[in-house]
Amino acid sequence: MTNLEHYTPGPASAAQVRKDGDKWTLILVRELRHSPEKVWQALTDPAHLREWAPFDADGSLGAVGTVTLTWVGTARPLETTVTRADAPNLLEYGDIRWELEAVAGGTRLTLWHSIDRRFIAWGAAGWHIAFDVLDRLLSGTPIGRMVGGEAMKFSGWQRLNAEYAKQFGIETPSRSPREAQNS
């Protein structure tokens, strides 16, 4: 059971972009009211990831090694290497880096994700919603996973996509990443 019908994401916020040619790095920061250990478990445990993340993992991301990720909406699994797993502070795999910092009342979670510049606002909107879902999951009031095509149909995602695009000073693409790759 989900509570998505009662969910409205807040405004686009706390996002930065580092530009390097066509690969840009999205940096999103979120304060969570949960301990770094609890957030770490949600970032690394496959069962937790299936509740909020835009991908499924065939094993724990909590140790250096190879894991297969399947991004929701894609048919092809991606073999990924966890290059750093310093619990509960730093996690790196593929083009993603998570930093967890203990702060009063919880954790400051920072995501660094390298994304094709054409889809950086899409990524920001998607991760924004995923962070909201994660926060509610950890609070014991889950609203259900909303990722991939399902998220893109959601009016809150569309609003966030436009807000992040404006914040980053970019146009949003009219085609999905998959359509763009096939052209």
XYZ file of N, CA, C and O in Angstrom, residues 4 7-9 125 129 146 149-163:
88
model
N 1.133 7.622 -2.183
C 1.582 8.577 -3.190
C 0.533 9.628 -3.499
O 0.886 10.751 -3.853
N 1.195 12.708 -1.608
C 2.577 13.192 -1.662
C 2.715 14.321 -2.681
O 2.294 14.188 -3.823
N 3.305 15.419 -2.245
C 3.668 16.515 -3.138
C 5.098 16.903 -2.793
O 5.374 17.283 -1.653
N 6.021 16.786 -3.752
C 7.410 17.141 -3.444
C 7.562 18.648 -3.231
O 6.822 19.445 -3.816
N 15.365 15.830 -10.687
C 13.963 15.630 -10.296
C 13.742 14.217 -9.772
O 13.075 14.017 -8.749
N 12.754 13.146 -5.741
C 11.627 12.303 -5.329
C 12.128 11.060 -4.594
O 11.569 10.678 -3.563
N 8.829 5.417 -6.370
C 8.365 6.120 -7.559
C 9.592 6.489 -8.381
O 10.289 7.451 -8.060
N 9.808 5.624 -15.542
C 8.671 6.153 -16.281
C 7.498 6.516 -15.398
O 6.775 7.485 -15.662
N 7.306 5.752 -14.317
C 6.217 6.053 -13.377
C 6.411 7.440 -12.778
O 5.473 8.230 -12.675
N 7.634 7.767 -12.380
C 7.916 9.074 -11.793
C 7.727 10.188 -12.825
O 7.194 11.257 -12.506
N 8.154 9.931 -14.066
C 8.083 10.970 -15.094
C 6.646 11.345 -15.457
O 6.407 12.442 -15.956
N 5.685 10.476 -15.192
C 4.273 10.776 -15.453
C 3.668 11.605 -14.322
O 2.596 12.176 -14.465
N 4.341 11.652 -13.198
C 3.862 12.317 -11.990
C 4.025 13.836 -12.145
O 5.088 14.323 -12.514
N 2.974 14.593 -11.863
C 3.024 16.054 -12.043
C 4.119 16.691 -11.185
O 4.734 17.680 -11.591
N 4.375 16.131 -10.009
C 5.441 16.667 -9.157
C 6.808 16.525 -9.801
O 7.658 17.414 -9.687
N 7.036 15.412 -10.506
C 8.306 15.230 -11.230
C 8.423 16.255 -12.346
O 9.467 16.866 -12.533
N 7.340 16.464 -13.077
C 7.363 17.416 -14.193
C 7.670 18.825 -13.695
O 8.470 19.541 -14.298
N 7.062 19.208 -12.572
C 7.338 20.526 -12.000
C 8.796 20.628 -11.561
O 9.480 21.605 -11.857
N 9.283 19.602 -10.851
C 10.679 19.610 -10.401
C 11.642 19.658 -11.580
O 12.641 20.383 -11.539
N 11.370 18.890 -12.626
C 12.224 18.884 -13.811
C 12.348 20.304 -14.368
O 13.453 20.770 -14.666
N 11.219 21.002 -14.490
C 11.235 22.374 -15.005
C 11.987 23.306 -14.050
O 12.772 24.165 -14.497
N 11.770 23.161 -12.738
C 12.448 24.014 -11.755
C 13.958 23.795 -11.777
O 14.738 24.754 -11.733
